[in-house]
Amino acid sequence: MIKQYKAKEVEKKWQDLWEERSASQASEQSDKEKCFVLDMFPYPSGDGLHVGHVENYTATDIYSRYKRLQGFEVLHPIGWDAFGLPAENFAIKTGVHPDEKTHQNIANFTRQIKSLGISYDWSRVIDTSSPEYYKWTQWFFLFLYKNGLAYRKQASVNWCPSCQTVLANEQVVDGVCERCKTEVIQKNLKQWFFKITDFIEDQKSQSSDVSGLLSGLEKIDWPESTKKAQQHWIGRSEGALVKFAISGQEECIEVFTTRVDTIFGCTYVVVAPEHELITNQWLTLKNQSEVQNYLQDVKKKTELERTDLSQNKTGVKLEGIEAVNPFTGEAVPVYVADYVLGNYGTGAVMAVPAHDERDLEFAKKYDLPIKISIETVGKNSKEECLTDDGVLVNSGEFDGLTSEEAREKMTLWLEEKKLGAKKVNYRLRDWLVSRQRYWGAPIPIIYCDTCGEQPVPESDLPVSLPTDVDFRPTGESPLTRSESFHDVKCPKCGEKARRESDTMDTFVCSSWYYLRFADPKNAEAFADPEKLKKWLPVDVYMGGAEHTVLHLLYARFITKALCKYGLIDFDEPFMKLKHQGMVLAEDGRKMSKSLGNVVNPDDVVGQFGADSLRLYEMFMGPLEDAKAWKTDNLVGPRRFLEKVWRMAEKVTEKTSENKTLQTLLHKTIQKVTKDIEEFHFNTVISSLMIVSNEMDKQSVIAKENFETLLILLSPFAPHIAEELWETMGHTKSIFKAVWPKVNLQYLKEETVDIVVQVNGKLRGKISIASDSTQKEAESIVMQDEKIAMYIQGKEIKKIIFVPNRLLNIVL
Ligand code: ANZ
Ligand code: ZN
């Protein structure tokens, strides 16, 4: 008689054994094909593991264990994205040093993850806040610096008054700080930037072509929505630069437009408040003081307010100057208005109120002429803005051309006359990496009064983060207040110099961490080239959909920079990307401490066991979907595991003679294999439940079949599978077993008759292979002469398909 299923005992036993045997360690020596499966490494927050983490880690653990069973050498590591604001803010509140708190949190995360039976290679753990790691983060900074990809400049930057630090554009969401939701303001500071914009388009290096951030998307298997988000963020737009001469002056105003075809409709020109014409006071304006007053008002507004379509447009006419339309020779007024941004295009636009919404609104307010130069089918009024492409009218020699043709012809015209040129613009800006915070990797630069900006020599890395620092935010970097840190000798002349006191954005730490897993303890290089060759790129990467832009874009940039300079031979870091959906609270809301609806995985493991939790989370629904938690529903997976446990009792050595069961089992192998490859884990679990029920109906279960079931189950519920495998008399781990093969003999195609309807009327019955897809069914039905008769010459509006039952053609 088999003992009762005690999850806690079983799980503890196997977790200890796996650890003792280093069961999940990836080996360089192995000649098996490699597979690198990676989770976005967590920030070790004080709240501990979230059930959302559990979903992510279980999914990739299933895939990793499955790949091992398929004979791959799997690298499945974990680490800690340990620098960052929360630990620093906690320190400010409580006085506990960020290092201490972070390491407590890491210990807690480690314990929690181990209790779930996730098969990480614990010998490769990395911690971005350790000097062994951030030495290489600093090395990357120097690598970029030496190749002209890191530079310092004075810039208007996003400043969070509450976090007291600069934010990257990517960290400003709808005008507020992504982290604390405080409204972001602009500040003018000297800051470090990485030249991510150099990598938007493809590049040639000595040895290879490096795909750009845009075209590289084509070769990676990522969710379409994530690719779209990246494209949108990069914001490539094709247009033209056009020079508008200023009447009676040498200077001209250059504008960027994507609609040069509308230029005959241009009735005024607008420059941004930041435009040189205004800031350098190029020309004498008759209303200088009015303009200055306006600039004061603009300073109070955020970029969001300025670009918000629903906001009232404001501006001031520049009295005393006029711009000349190069095509018409007509002089038009010039305005300064804040709906035009200083940091996009040329900071100046040709305004075409008839065809641009913002211009129209402004023109109405300031009573400027509206001239139609594009006709679009159906629409034509001065009230409605005709923003679509169409055919040119009132456009001289260009009349009758389509917008597309006109853009080409007019751009050529401009180029011939040297009045303009084709131009591609991007929304993406260089990556601002300076942060005025303590808990981050110090920027390895020294400033010397004689020699200027000097990189810290590589042999002096790491530039260690001092521990004796008052890290309370004052707007100034806390490191400026540590004399031991701050004062340094110039590496070039040896005179007294000072260190850069800003630290790096934590996204720099996470932009390269996946590379470190190939060789986490290397003290001579960020990783050995041979080991990088062995493990990289990442085959499957998984994490939350909130990382569609930031982290993923930065990681791709670093990879491309390394590839360009020959340090690695691949130009995309993550070949396949998956996002898990959010796990919501029982009430369907987001889990949050303030709502008191957070589920702690520790409690669930304690009550039901890790295997049940893993199964439950994978059974909640499709991986990518948002799903609401329901503790009561954990009973289902738990009972299923209890059933499998009891089935072990019925196992006999003899082989199965039950053909139906054999067929079902092999269909299940086929389906489970296919579904795991596609990350359809919920359907795998239902298949396993069905086949278990069928097996359990027998008075005895063939050992061979039961073992097949155990292997199929093992990636999902590894502890119980190991235990029962051992009960079956095995001395080696189930994960050393071989993934079952489908015996095609059992899968000889069966057919079903489906009903074929045309407009809901029965028109025949046709025999097709069972479980045909809609496409397969359609192609057979359409070949049938009788059916063809009914639909001849008519347009098919839609086809309704019920698998194995019905196909209805709607005309
Ligand atoms: C004339 C025009 C006529 C335009 C028309 C549009 C429609 P994207 O696609 O985002 O690149 N623009 C250019 N620089 C700007 C700036 N610094 N601030 C605000 N707006 C700016 O948008 C390009 C279009 O945005 C340009 O094409 C310009 O307006 C405007 F019927 O030029 B267009
Ligand atoms: Zn010097």
mmCIF file with all atom_site columns, C-alpha atoms in Angstrom, residues 33 166 272 329 411 453 532 549:
data_model
loop_
_atom_site.group_PDB
_atom_site.id
_atom_site.type_symbol
_atom_site.label_atom_id
_atom_site.label_alt_id
_atom_site.label_comp_id
_atom_site.label_asym_id
_atom_site.label_entity_id
_atom_site.label_seq_id
_atom_site.pdbx_PDB_ins_code
_atom_site.Cartn_x
_atom_site.Cartn_y
_atom_site.Cartn_z
_atom_site.occupancy
_atom_site.B_iso_or_equiv
_atom_site.pdbx_formal_charge
_atom_site.auth_seq_id
_atom_site.auth_comp_id
_atom_site.auth_asym_id
_atom_site.auth_atom_id
_atom_site.pdbx_PDB_model_num
ATOM 1 C CA . GLU A 1 33  ? 22.908 21.101 -28.316 1.00 0.00 ? 33  GLU A CA 1
ATOM 2 C CA . VAL A 1 166 ? 17.166 62.692 -13.752 1.00 0.00 ? 166 VAL A CA 1
ATOM 3 C CA . ALA A 1 272 ? 9.718  76.274 -31.175 1.00 0.00 ? 272 ALA A CA 1
ATOM 4 C CA . GLY A 1 329 ? 7.843  82.778 -53.462 1.00 0.00 ? 329 GLY A CA 1
ATOM 5 C CA . THR A 1 411 ? 11.806 66.742 -52.888 1.00 0.00 ? 411 THR A CA 1
ATOM 6 C CA . GLU A 1 453 ? 37.629 64.336 -18.794 1.00 0.00 ? 453 GLU A CA 1
ATOM 7 C CA . LEU A 1 532 ? 29.691 33.339 -25.033 1.00 0.00 ? 532 LEU A CA 1
ATOM 8 C CA . VAL A 1 549 ? 10.511 49.256 -24.661 1.00 0.00 ? 549 VAL A CA 1
#
